[in-house]
Structure formats: structure tokens, C-alpha cells
Amino acid sequence: MKYVYIIVSLVLAAAPAMAQTPVYLDETRPVGERIEDALGRMTLEEKIAVIHARSKFSSPGVARLGIPEIWTTDGPHGIRPEVLWDEWDQAGWTNDSCVAFPALTCLAATWDEEMAALYGKSLGEEARYRKKDMVLGPGVNIYRTPLNGRNFEYMGEDPYLSARMVVPYIRGVQSNGVATCVKHFALNNHETNRHNTNVIVDDRTLYEIYLPAFKAAVQEGGTWAIMGSYNLYKDRHCCHNAHTLNDILRGEWGFDGVVVSDWGGTHDTDQAIHDGLDMEFGSWTDGLKGGYRNAYDSYYLAYPYLERIRSGEVGTEELDEKVRRVLRLMYRTVMDRNRPLGSMCSEAHYAAARRIGGEGIVLLKNDGGVLPVDMDHARKILVVGENAVKMMTVGGGSSSLKVQREISPLEGIRERAGEGVSVVYERGYVGDVTGEYNGVTTGQDLSESRSADQLIADAVEQARDADYVIFVGGLNKSAHQDCEDSDRVSLGLPYGQDKVIEALAAVNDRLVVVNISGNAVSMPWVSDVPAIVQAWYIGSEAGHAIADVLSGDVNPSGKLPFTFPARLEDVPAHIFGEYTGVPSRDTVDIEYKDGIYVGYRWTDLQKKTRPLFAFGHGLSYTTFEYGEPVLDKTLMSRDGSVTVSVVVTNTGTREGQEVVQMYVGDRKSSLPRPLKELKGFEKIRLAPGESRTVSFTVGTDDLSFFDPDRHEWVAEPGKFDIYIAAASDDVRGKVTFELE
Ligand code: BGC
């Protein structure tokens, strides 16, 4: 009887306790209710705390309520190593080495949404395992000038291509319960004066060129965070810019995530309160040591905001809205108890990095079939160039990584070469022998005592009797060579590489130039070199991916995501004189006078100047033949669509992949329009002799331009051309239809 009494009492005691699970912790309740419940429990001070950082990369949760802190990390190519709480120096962990995935230019060059999904999923798993809740990336700023030091972190010059590639990346990362923070919103298209450049751009250009990838990231990718950029637009910094953040991002696109400031991108408490910012990061870097109270409390959205509320200067309405959004982020990430656990440095991640790298490498030129290199039977292969041995994952700014391993091109080639093949290495030139970023060092000794002339002479000597000469050079993520916070100073290759290449070309006609960069470079020797490969910053598996393509184990299938101009003077951002590259302390107005004519949109207008290599260009070891494109109808109703189909055949002897590109051009319109714009692409794999029909459906959206007066997208009736192309300068067929 006594036991029965105890059991009954226990049950009665437990019942109300179970019923009392607070709403904010109750996973059966809708998130909106949980957010309101949590908000209602938070003190003013707790609310202020969650909207700004309290270390270099984290913001506090609500400890009293058991809501965890949020940890962010760079991004976008791998998970950044741990730094100290308040400093950029390394924390000295020994378990924070990652897999470096190929840079985003390489991902864009795959033109393959499946690769973007694989990338996002793998990176998200690494982030999750390292207990990071937000990846600071991907970047989708448009490639406007080849001098931009951060182009390697972005996805090229075309809004459609960037939009298509960013969506699966976001979904992949976020499927791990880790947020993406798409950056840098908006108009951050070069680095010099990045904090004080005020961009002047017309609405049409803004909507047609610079915003579509961000819009897709929000509306199709469903990104949970966006990072405001450092620069100004309409005289306001983009981290608190009512026009871009309140009107466009939230008003027009319905973004329900958080706006995160770039590190140190916040400048004003009142603007931060009212003009769209939710979470402030990185404003002062002396952390707990400096300033009044401590520095994190001195953030614009910390004590100064609290004071304004306490004094009655501002209400709490804006604060509650910010906290609601931060709580929503928390429910999507740290409060999601079911999110996967992630994994790190797994063989699957290395395989993904190698595959994406192999698919992104672009074969620019291959005269006389020099490539693929016969790595099984060649007698002697000479490899020349610093980039054949230099680690490329350290450097470049915030995207710098500490990798578990990185295979250099030379190692990749050596590993792949057959037993009897002698692989000889010569330096050729000296670039940057340092290898350090924020305390991560490559540990490589690249010191060299020979003179520049001697290095060339030694390489030439070895080149004379080599079956193949593979020159691996390019840029290297040092300051001004593809690096955050500095732009390049010229289009040319640095460190006298042109001279080395010319000397090698003079003595050996089986010369392959492998250019490693995230940017276009000029190639004055282009007609003297039979084979040229664009190889990007590929990360941990660089050497394997490069050897895969050079040897023919992987048939190249990448296509350029941006134009390689022949000269800097051919780039509209430079022609119209609105890129100065001159550092300034004052605000610098930069007017985008090139308007919508960025990249191939400009090339198509030109009669005489041709680029070195066009947007969309990329060769294969096999050949593809395109049939005549066929339309299902020639008259399209206003809310209808047309479908164009084309048969593509592999006419060579190897299996290969081709990116079939579809561009649309408006014959006549009330506003000037580019000759053609990319509106579809598909990557297909074909066995020798195999044919496949590729179809694209074109709807009114694909025909529209942004009418700045009406502030809407407009498709005008009339004739439109559809171009089926293997590159923007290699149109294989054209059909025409009319929009009613
Ligand atoms: C960069 C961001 C980066 C942040 C944090 C800033 O300097 O512009 O892209 O995510 O630092 O490292």
C-alpha cells in the first residue's frame, strides 16, 4: 500500500512537470511560438547580448535559458583554424586542421550544380564537426575587374551562373544545421579602399548584374544569414543600409534570416538600430583588454544601444525584431537537436575536393594534342615553377586555412608518373618565399640562392631533352597576388614568369603552362605555347586533381566563369576610368560607368577586340558536335514558355563531359540590351559516339530586363534569339521565336 502511494505521488508530481516544458524548449510547438516565448523570457541585457559578438567569432546565447552560443567561422573554402578569443593569432589547437576544398572560382568553373551540392554538404559536415554554426560564405560578388584581390572567393562574372551555383552550395551546408552567411552584400567588387568606396550604380545594373545571385541565395537557397559588405552605397555603409537591407533584402525578397556585419563593418549605432543590421561582429579587436567597460560591450549594438533604450531615446521594437531573427537562427542551428553530427577530414571529403577540382580545371588551349601527357611512357617530364611546390592553402586573407594535407602539383605528377618516367623539377623563378597567415605557417623552406638568369638557364638546360615541359606558375595569394585587402597592380604574371615561359617555349615545343590563380592573367606568349591549363586554387587535393587532368585520367570539362581579357584596357571597368586602385583616406566615389556591360556582355558589343579566352570557354580531350537546335513553337504567349532542344554527340574517342550553354538575346527593345545573356546550361557526360538531347525551357523571366522607371522586370513583345553555344564566343546554333 505504501509503495502504491509513493508511485501515485511520483506520477502526480511528474505530470505537471512534464506539462510545464517551457514553450521555447518544446519541439512540438511551431518555431514562431517558441521564438515569442523565448523573447518574453529574456531581459533587456540578454537581448542586447545576443545581437553582437563577444569574441572574434562567437556571440553569446542565453546561458540562463540554456540557449547555446553561436560560433561562426570562415569560409568559404574550408573551416578556418581556431584563433584566440580576442586576437587573430592561432589558438594553438592541434585538432583543427581541415580539408581545403577548391576555391569558389573553381567550383563555378565546373558549371555543375551537383558539384556545388557536394561542396556544400561536405563543407557543412566539416563545420558541424568542428562545432561551427555559421560558415562565413559563400561569396557571390560579381567579377568586374581582374584586379580584384578577392575574385578567387567568388563565382565569376555572370549573375545567372553565380545564382545557379550558389543555391545548391547553401542547401548543402544548411542540410547540416549550419547556416551559410552569403557575402558581401552588396557591390563589394574590389579591395582597394574597401571600407571607404561609395559605389554609384544605376538601378538597372544593380538589379540585373549585382543582385541576382544574392536574390537566388535568399529565395531559392534559403540562406539563414547574409553578410553586409564594407563599402558604401548611396553614401551609407552596406552593413547598415536601409535601401539594400530593409527595402530590397527584406522588403522585396522577404528575407527572414539575420544580417551579420562584416568584421568591423559597423560604424554607427543609430544606423545599426534602424537600417537593417542584426548582429555586429569584429568592430574592435582589443576584446576584453581595451576601452571603456570592455570592448565587446562598447560595440555599436551593445552598451550604446542599451543606453539609448534606458534613456528612452529609442524604444525596444527594433531590438525585439533583431532578437526574433537571431532566435530564428538559433532554432535553425544550435537549438536543432536533430541536426547531423558532421565529420571531418574524411576520405569522402578528400574525394569530393579532388572531384570538384578535376571538374573545374579548364583546358584553355591544346594545339597538336600535346595534352594529355603520356605519364606512363614518357622518358623525362620536366616540371618548372614555384607554384608546382608552393602550398597555396595558406594566405589570401580570411579564407586562409590550416590543412591536414595538401598535395602539390609536383607531388601529384610524381605520384601519377609511371615507374620508368623521370620527373625532374626546376624552380624557374622565385616568387614569394614566405608562407604565413595569422600564425599558420607552411613550414616550407623556399629560399633560393641562384640568380633569376641562372634559374632560367638551369630550367632551359633541363627542358632541351624533356619529352614534356610542364610550367606551373600564376599568382599565389600573397598581397596583390589574389589576396583580401589588396588588389592586383597589373594583369601580367609577376616575378618575371613571362620570361621563363618564353625561354622554355624556345627550346621545347611540348610545353604545357598550368596557370594557378583566381583571376585572369595576360599571356603575351599565348601563340608560342601549345597547351594552357587554368588550374585555380584547388586546395588539399590540388596536385591530384591537376595530375588527373594532365594525364587524361580525368577528361577536362571546366569552362571559364569569367572572361580572360587580352589587355586590361579592354575591361570596361578600366576603360571608363572608374577603377582607380589608388588608396585613399577619404570616401571615394566609384561610378560603375560600365553599367550592365560586364564581361562577355561587353565583349559581344566589340567589333575589333577579342578576349584572350572568352567566358564559357573550355576544351576537352574529345570533341562534341552540336545538331541544329529545334524549338517546340515559334510564338510564345505572355505567361507561356518555349522549349529548345539540341542533340549533342561525342565525336571523339574518349568519354567526356560538355557544358551546353543557352543564351537569350532580345532583337529590339526600348532600352539597350546585351546581344545575349546566359539563361541556361547543362553538363552532360557522353561516351564516344554517344548522343544526347539537351532541352531548355525559356519563360518570360528569361526574357525580361529591369525597367528602372517602373521598378520591375519587363518582357517586351517581339523577337528573341536563343543561342546554343559551347562558349560565349562559340555559338553552335540559333533559333528565333516571338513573344506575343
Ligand atoms: C572579411 C570577411 C570575413 C571576416 C571574418 C573580413 O575581413 O571581409 O569575408 O568573413 O573578415 O574573418
Coordinates of C-alpha atoms in Angstrom, one line a residue, residues 44 48 51 236-237 239-242 245-246 250 259 261 266-280 299-323 325:
L44 CA 16.9 43.7 -21.9
I48 CA 21.4 43.2 -26.3
I51 CA 23.0 40.8 -31.2
R236 CA 25.7 54.6 -46.5
H237 CA 27.8 51.6 -45.3
C239 CA 26.2 46.8 -43.0
H240 CA 23.5 49.3 -42.1
N241 CA 22.0 50.4 -45.3
A242 CA 18.2 50.9 -45.3
L245 CA 18.8 45.7 -46.3
N246 CA 15.3 47.0 -45.4
R250 CA 13.7 42.2 -46.5
V259 CA 22.1 40.3 -41.4
S261 CA 28.1 42.8 -40.2
T266 CA 29.6 48.7 -38.4
H267 CA 30.1 52.4 -37.9
D268 CA 27.1 54.0 -36.3
T269 CA 24.7 52.9 -33.5
D270 CA 21.6 54.7 -34.9
Q271 CA 22.1 53.3 -38.4
A272 CA 22.8 49.9 -36.9
I273 CA 19.5 50.1 -35.0
H274 CA 17.3 51.3 -37.8
D275 CA 18.9 50.3 -41.1
G276 CA 18.8 46.6 -41.2
L277 CA 21.7 45.1 -39.2
D278 CA 21.0 42.2 -36.8
M279 CA 24.4 41.0 -35.5
E280 CA 27.5 43.1 -35.1
Y299 CA 30.1 47.7 -29.7
Y300 CA 27.6 49.9 -31.5
L301 CA 24.9 47.4 -30.8
A302 CA 25.9 46.9 -27.2
Y303 CA 26.2 49.4 -24.4
P304 CA 25.5 52.5 -26.7
Y305 CA 22.2 50.8 -27.8
L306 CA 21.4 49.8 -24.2
E307 CA 21.9 53.4 -23.1
R308 CA 19.6 54.8 -25.8
I309 CA 16.9 52.4 -24.7
R310 CA 17.3 53.1 -21.0
S311 CA 17.2 56.8 -21.6
G312 CA 14.0 56.4 -23.6
E313 CA 15.7 57.8 -26.7
V314 CA 14.7 54.7 -28.7
G315 CA 12.1 52.0 -28.0
T316 CA 12.5 48.3 -28.0
E317 CA 10.6 47.5 -31.1
E318 CA 13.7 47.3 -33.4
L319 CA 15.6 45.3 -30.7
D320 CA 12.8 42.7 -30.4
E321 CA 12.8 42.3 -34.2
K322 CA 16.5 41.7 -34.3
V323 CA 16.3 39.2 -31.4
R325 CA 15.7 36.9 -36.1

